[in-house]
PDB file of C-alpha atoms and ligand atoms in Angstrom:
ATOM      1  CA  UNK A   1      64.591   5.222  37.782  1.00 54.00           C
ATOM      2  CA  UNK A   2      67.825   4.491  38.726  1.00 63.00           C
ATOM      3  CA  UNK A   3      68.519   1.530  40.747  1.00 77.00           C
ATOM      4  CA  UNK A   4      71.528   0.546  43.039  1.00 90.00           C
ATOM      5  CA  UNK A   5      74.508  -1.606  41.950  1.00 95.00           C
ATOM      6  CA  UNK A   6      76.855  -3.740  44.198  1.00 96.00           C
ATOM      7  CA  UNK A   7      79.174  -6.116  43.020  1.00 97.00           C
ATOM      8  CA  UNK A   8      79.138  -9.141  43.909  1.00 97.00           C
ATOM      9  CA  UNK A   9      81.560 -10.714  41.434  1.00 98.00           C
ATOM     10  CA  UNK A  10      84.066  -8.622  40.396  1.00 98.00           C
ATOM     11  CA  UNK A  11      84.750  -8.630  36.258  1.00 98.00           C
ATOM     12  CA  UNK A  12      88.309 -10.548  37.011  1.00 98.00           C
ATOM     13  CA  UNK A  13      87.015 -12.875  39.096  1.00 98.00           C
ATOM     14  CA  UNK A  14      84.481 -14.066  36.225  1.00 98.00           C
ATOM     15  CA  UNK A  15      87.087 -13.962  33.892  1.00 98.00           C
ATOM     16  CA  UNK A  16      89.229 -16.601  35.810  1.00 98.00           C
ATOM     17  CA  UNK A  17      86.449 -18.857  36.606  1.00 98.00           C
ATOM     18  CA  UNK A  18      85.714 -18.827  33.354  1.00 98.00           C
ATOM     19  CA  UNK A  19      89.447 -19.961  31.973  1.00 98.00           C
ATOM     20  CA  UNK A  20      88.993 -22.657  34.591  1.00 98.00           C
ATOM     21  CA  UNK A  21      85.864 -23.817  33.405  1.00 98.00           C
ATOM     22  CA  UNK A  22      87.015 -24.252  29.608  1.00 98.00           C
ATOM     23  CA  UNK A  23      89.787 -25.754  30.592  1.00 98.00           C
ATOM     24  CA  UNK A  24      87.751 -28.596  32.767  1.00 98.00           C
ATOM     25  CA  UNK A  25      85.599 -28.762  29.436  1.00 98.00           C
ATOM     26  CA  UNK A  26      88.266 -29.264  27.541  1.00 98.00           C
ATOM     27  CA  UNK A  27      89.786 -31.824  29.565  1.00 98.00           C
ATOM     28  CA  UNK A  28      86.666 -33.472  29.947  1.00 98.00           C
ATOM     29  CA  UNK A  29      85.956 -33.448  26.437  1.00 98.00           C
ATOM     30  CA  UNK A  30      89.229 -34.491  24.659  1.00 98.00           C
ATOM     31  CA  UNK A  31      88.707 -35.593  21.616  1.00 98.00           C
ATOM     32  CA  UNK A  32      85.211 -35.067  20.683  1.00 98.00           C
ATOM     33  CA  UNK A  33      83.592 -31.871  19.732  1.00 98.00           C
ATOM     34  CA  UNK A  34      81.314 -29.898  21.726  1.00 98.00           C
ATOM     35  CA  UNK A  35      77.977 -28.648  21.030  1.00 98.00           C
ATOM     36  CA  UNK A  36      77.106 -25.804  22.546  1.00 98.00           C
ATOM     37  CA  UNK A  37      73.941 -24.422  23.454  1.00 98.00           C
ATOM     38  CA  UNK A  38      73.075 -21.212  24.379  1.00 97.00           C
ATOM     39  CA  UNK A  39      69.649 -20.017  26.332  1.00 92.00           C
ATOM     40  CA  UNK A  40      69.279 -16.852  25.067  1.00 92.00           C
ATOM     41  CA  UNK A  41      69.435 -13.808  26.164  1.00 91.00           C
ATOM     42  CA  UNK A  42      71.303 -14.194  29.332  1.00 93.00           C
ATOM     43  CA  UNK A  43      73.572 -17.177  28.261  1.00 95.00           C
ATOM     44  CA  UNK A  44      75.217 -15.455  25.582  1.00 96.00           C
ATOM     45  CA  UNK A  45      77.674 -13.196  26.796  1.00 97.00           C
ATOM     46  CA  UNK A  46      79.180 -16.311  29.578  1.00 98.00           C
ATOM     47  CA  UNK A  47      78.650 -18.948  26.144  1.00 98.00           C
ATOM     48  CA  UNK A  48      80.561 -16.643  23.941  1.00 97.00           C
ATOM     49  CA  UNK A  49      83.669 -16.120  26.825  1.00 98.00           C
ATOM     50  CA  UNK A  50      83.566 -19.946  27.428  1.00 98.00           C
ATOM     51  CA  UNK A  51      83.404 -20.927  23.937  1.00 98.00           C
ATOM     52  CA  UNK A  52      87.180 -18.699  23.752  1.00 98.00           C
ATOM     53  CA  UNK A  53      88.500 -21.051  26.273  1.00 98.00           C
ATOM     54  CA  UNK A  54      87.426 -24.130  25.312  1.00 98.00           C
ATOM     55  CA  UNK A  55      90.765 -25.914  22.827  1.00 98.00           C
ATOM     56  CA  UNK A  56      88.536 -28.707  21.714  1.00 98.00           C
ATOM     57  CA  UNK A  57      86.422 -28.271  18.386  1.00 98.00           C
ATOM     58  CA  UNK A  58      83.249 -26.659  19.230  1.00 98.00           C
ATOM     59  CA  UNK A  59      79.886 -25.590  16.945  1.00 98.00           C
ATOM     60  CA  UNK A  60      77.333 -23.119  18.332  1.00 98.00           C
ATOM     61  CA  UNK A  61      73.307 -22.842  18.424  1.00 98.00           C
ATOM     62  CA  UNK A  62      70.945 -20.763  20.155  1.00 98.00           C
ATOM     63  CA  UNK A  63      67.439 -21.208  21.342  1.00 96.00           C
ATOM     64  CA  UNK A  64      65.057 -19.182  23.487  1.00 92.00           C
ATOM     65  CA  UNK A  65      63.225 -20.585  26.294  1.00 85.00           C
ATOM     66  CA  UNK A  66      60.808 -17.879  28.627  1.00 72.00           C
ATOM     67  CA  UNK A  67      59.428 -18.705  32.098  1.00 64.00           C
ATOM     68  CA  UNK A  68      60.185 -14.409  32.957  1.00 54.00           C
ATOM     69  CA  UNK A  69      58.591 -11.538  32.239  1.00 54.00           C
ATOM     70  CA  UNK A  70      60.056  -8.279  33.214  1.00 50.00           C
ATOM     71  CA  UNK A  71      59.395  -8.905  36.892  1.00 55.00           C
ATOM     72  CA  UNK A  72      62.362 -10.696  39.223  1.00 55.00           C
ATOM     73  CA  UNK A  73      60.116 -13.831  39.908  1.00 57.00           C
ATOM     74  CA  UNK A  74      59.486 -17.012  38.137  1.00 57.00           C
ATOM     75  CA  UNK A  75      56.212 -17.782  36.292  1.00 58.00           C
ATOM     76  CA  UNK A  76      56.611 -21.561  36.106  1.00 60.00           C
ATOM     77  CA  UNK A  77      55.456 -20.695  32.420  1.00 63.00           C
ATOM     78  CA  UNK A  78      57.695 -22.100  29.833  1.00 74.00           C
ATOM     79  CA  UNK A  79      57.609 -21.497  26.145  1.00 80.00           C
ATOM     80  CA  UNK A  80      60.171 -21.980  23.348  1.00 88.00           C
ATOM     81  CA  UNK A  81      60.446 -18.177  22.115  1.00 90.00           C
ATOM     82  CA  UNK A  82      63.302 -19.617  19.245  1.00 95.00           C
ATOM     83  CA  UNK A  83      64.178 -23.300  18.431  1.00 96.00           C
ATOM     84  CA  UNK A  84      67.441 -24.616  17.920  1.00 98.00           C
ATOM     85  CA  UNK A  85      68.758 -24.937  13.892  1.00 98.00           C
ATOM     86  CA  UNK A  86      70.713 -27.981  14.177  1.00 98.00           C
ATOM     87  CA  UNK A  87      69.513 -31.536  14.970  1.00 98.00           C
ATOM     88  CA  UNK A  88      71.241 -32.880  18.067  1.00 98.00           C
ATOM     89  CA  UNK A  89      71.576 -36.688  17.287  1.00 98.00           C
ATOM     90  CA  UNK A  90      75.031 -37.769  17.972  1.00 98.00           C
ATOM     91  CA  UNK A  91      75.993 -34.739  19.209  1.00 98.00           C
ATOM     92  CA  UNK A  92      78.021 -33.884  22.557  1.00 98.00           C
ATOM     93  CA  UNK A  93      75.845 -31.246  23.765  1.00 98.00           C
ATOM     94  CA  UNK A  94      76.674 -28.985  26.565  1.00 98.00           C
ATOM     95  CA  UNK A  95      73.673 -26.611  27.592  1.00 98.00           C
ATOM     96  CA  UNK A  96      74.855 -22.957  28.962  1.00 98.00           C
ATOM     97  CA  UNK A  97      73.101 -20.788  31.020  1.00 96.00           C
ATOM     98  CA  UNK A  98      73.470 -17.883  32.544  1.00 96.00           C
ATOM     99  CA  UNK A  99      72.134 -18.724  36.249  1.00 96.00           C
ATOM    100  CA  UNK A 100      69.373 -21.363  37.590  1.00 95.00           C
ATOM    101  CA  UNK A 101      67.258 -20.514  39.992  1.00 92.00           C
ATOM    102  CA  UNK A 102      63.799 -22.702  40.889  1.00 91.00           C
ATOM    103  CA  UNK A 103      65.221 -24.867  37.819  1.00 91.00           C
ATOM    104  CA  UNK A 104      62.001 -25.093  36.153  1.00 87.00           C
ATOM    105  CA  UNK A 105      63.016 -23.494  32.770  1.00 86.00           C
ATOM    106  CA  UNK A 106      66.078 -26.105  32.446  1.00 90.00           C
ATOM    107  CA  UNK A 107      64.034 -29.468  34.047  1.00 89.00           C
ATOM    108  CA  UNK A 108      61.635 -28.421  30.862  1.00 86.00           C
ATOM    109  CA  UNK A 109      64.254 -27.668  28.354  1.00 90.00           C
ATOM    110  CA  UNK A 110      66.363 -30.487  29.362  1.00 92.00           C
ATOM    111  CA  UNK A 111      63.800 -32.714  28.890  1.00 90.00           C
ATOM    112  CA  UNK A 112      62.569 -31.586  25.301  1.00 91.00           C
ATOM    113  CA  UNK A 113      66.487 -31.665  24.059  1.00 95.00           C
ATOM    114  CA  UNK A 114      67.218 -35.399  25.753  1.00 96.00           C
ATOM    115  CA  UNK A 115      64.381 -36.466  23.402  1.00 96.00           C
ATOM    116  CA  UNK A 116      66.120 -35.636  20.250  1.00 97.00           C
ATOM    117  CA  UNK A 117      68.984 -38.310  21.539  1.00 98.00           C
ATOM    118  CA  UNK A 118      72.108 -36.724  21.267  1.00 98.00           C
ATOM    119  CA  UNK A 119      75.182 -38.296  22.480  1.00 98.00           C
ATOM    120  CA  UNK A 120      75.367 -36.807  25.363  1.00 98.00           C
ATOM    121  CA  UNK A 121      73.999 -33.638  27.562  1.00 98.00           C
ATOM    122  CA  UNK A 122      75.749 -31.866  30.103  1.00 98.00           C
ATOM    123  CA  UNK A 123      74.675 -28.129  31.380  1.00 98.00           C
ATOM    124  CA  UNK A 124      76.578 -25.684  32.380  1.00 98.00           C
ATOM    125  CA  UNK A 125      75.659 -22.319  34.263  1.00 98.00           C
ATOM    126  CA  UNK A 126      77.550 -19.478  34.919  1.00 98.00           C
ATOM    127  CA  UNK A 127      75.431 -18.829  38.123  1.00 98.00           C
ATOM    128  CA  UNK A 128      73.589 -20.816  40.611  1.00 97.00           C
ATOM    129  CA  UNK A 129      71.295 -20.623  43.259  1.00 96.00           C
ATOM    130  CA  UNK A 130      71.109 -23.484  45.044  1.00 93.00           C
ATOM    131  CA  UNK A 131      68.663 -22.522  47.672  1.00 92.00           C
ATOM    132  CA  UNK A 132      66.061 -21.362  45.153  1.00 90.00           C
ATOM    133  CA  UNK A 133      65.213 -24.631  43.676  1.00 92.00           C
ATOM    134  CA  UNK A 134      61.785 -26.233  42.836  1.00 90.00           C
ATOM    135  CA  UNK A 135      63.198 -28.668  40.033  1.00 91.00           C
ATOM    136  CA  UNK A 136      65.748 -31.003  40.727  1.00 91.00           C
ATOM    137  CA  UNK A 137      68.490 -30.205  37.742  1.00 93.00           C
ATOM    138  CA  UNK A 138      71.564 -31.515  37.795  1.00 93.00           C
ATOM    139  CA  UNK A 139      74.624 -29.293  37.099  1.00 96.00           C
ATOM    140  CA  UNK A 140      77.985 -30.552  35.661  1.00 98.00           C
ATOM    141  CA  UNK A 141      79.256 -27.558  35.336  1.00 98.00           C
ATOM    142  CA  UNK A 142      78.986 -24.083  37.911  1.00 98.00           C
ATOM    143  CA  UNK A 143      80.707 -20.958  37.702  1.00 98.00           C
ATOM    144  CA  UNK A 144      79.743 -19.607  41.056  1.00 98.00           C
ATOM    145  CA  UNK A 145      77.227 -20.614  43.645  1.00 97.00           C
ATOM    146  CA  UNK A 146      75.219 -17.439  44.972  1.00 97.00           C
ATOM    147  CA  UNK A 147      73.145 -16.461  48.084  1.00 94.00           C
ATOM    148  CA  UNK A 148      69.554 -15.766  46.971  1.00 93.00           C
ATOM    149  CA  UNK A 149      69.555 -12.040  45.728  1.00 92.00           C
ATOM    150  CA  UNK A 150      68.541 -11.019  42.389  1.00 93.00           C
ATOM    151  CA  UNK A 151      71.690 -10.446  40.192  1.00 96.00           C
ATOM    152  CA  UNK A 152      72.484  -9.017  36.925  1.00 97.00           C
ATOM    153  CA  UNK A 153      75.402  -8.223  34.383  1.00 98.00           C
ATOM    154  CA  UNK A 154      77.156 -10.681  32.294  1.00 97.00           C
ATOM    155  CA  UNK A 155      73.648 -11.330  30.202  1.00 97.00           C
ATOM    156  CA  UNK A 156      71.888 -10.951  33.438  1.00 97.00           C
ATOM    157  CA  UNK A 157      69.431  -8.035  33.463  1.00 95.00           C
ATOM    158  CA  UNK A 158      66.660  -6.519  35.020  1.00 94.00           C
ATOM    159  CA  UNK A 159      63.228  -5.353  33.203  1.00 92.00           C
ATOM    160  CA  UNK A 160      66.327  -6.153  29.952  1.00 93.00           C
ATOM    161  CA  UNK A 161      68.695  -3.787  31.568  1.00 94.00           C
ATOM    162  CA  UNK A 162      72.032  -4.306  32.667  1.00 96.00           C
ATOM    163  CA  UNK A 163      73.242  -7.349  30.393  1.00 97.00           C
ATOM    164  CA  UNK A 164      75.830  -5.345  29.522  1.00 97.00           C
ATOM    165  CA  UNK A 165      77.460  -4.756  32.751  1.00 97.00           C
ATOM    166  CA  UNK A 166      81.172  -6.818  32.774  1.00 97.00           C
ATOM    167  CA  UNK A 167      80.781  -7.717  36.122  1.00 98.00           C
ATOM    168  CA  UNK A 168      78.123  -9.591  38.451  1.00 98.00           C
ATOM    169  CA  UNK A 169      76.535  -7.130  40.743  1.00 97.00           C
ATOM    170  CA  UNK A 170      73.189  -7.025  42.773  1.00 96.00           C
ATOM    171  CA  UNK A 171      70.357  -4.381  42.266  1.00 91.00           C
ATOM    172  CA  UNK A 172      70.014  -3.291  45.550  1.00 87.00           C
ATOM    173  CA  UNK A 173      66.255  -2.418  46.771  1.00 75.00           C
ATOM    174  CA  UNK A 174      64.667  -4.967  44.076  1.00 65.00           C
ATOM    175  CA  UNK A 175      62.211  -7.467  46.249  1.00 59.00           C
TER     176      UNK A 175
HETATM  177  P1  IMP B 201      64.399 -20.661  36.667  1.00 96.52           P
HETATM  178  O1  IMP B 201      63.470 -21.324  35.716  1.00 96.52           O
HETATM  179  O2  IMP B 201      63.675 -20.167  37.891  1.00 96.52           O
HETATM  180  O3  IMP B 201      65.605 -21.513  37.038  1.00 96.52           O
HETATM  181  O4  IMP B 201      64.875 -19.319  35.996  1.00 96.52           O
HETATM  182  C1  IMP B 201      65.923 -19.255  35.150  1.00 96.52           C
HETATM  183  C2  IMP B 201      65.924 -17.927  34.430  1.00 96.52           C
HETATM  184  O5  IMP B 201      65.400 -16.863  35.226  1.00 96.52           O
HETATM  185  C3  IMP B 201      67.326 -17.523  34.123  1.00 96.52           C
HETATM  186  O6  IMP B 201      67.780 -18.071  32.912  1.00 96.52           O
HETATM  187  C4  IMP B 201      67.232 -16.011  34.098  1.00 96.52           C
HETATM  188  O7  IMP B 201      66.848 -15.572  32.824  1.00 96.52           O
HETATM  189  C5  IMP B 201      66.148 -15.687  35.097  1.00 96.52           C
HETATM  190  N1  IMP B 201      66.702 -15.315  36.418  1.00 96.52           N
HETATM  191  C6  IMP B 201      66.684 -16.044  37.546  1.00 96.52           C
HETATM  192  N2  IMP B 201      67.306 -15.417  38.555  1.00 96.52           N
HETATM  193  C7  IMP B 201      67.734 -14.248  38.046  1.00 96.52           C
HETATM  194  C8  IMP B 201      68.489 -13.144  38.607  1.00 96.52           C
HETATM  195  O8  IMP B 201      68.899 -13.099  39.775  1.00 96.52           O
HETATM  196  N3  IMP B 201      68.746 -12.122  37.754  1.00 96.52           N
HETATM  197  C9  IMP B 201      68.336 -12.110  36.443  1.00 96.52           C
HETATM  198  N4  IMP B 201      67.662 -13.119  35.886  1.00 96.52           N
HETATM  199  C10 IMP B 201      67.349 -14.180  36.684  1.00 96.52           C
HETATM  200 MG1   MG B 202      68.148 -17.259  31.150  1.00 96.52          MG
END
């Protein structure tokens, strides 16, 4: 079947938010190095464009958190698919994610990786939509805001399609 696609952020658009972003990190960050996180799937393609910006040392790990199956809504089921490899203590960790939505997957992941007491957390999402949330998460770090439509590209995808798209667009017809 082949659905719809608008775009809804165009590929340079997400390219110069992102240079802004990684330059705010880091500022933010001078001096210290910066452990990033990435939620897999989605988060990888926005971590991996991010980490290019970012002039400050940073290391890498990857974990995989679910609350989705192949359907567009969320479960409010969360289970750690892959842990992290590294320990965080001491670290300066910076969480990245693709987009938040209720915020239940990060309220639960944030509060599992605050408990192995690294130096500091902040998160930072590529997407967010603010009128969708259940959890109360707090964001240091947004690409864009968006309206409440289901999106994909950039890591986004639908039923695992689409993560490859290079721009942000919106299956049309998807309820
Ligand atoms: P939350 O727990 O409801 O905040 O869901 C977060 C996760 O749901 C994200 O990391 C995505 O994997 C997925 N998700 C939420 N909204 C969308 C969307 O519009 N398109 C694709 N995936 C989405
Ligand atoms: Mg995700």
């Amino acid at each position: 079947m082949a659905e719809n696609i608008k775009v809804l952020v165009p590929e340079e658009e997400v390219a110069k938010r992102i240079e802004e972003l990684g330059r705010q990190i880091s500022e933010d960050y001078a001096g210290k190095q910066v452990h990033m996180i990435c939620v897999l799937k989605g988060g990888v393609f926005f971590m991996c464009e991010l980490a290019k910006r970012i002039s400050v040392p940073v290391s890498l790990d990857f974990m995989s958190v679910s609350s989705y199956g192949d359907g567009t809504s969320s479960s409010g089921v969360v289970k750690i698919a892959k842990d992290l490899d590294e320990a965080l203590e001491g670290k300066d960790v910076l969480v990245v994610e693709d987009i938040i939505d209720s915020g239940r997957t990060l309220y639960y992941l944030l509060d599992i990786l605050e408990k192995r007491r690294p130096n500091s957390m902040r998160l930072c999402t590529l997407l967010d939509k603010p009128d969708r949330r259940v959890r109360d998460v707090k964001v240091d770090y947004v690409g864009f805001n968006i309206p409440d439509e289901f999106v994909v590209g950039y890591g986004l995808d639908y039923a695992q399609r689409y993560r490859n798209l290079p721009f942000i667009g919106v299956v049309e017809g998807v309820e």
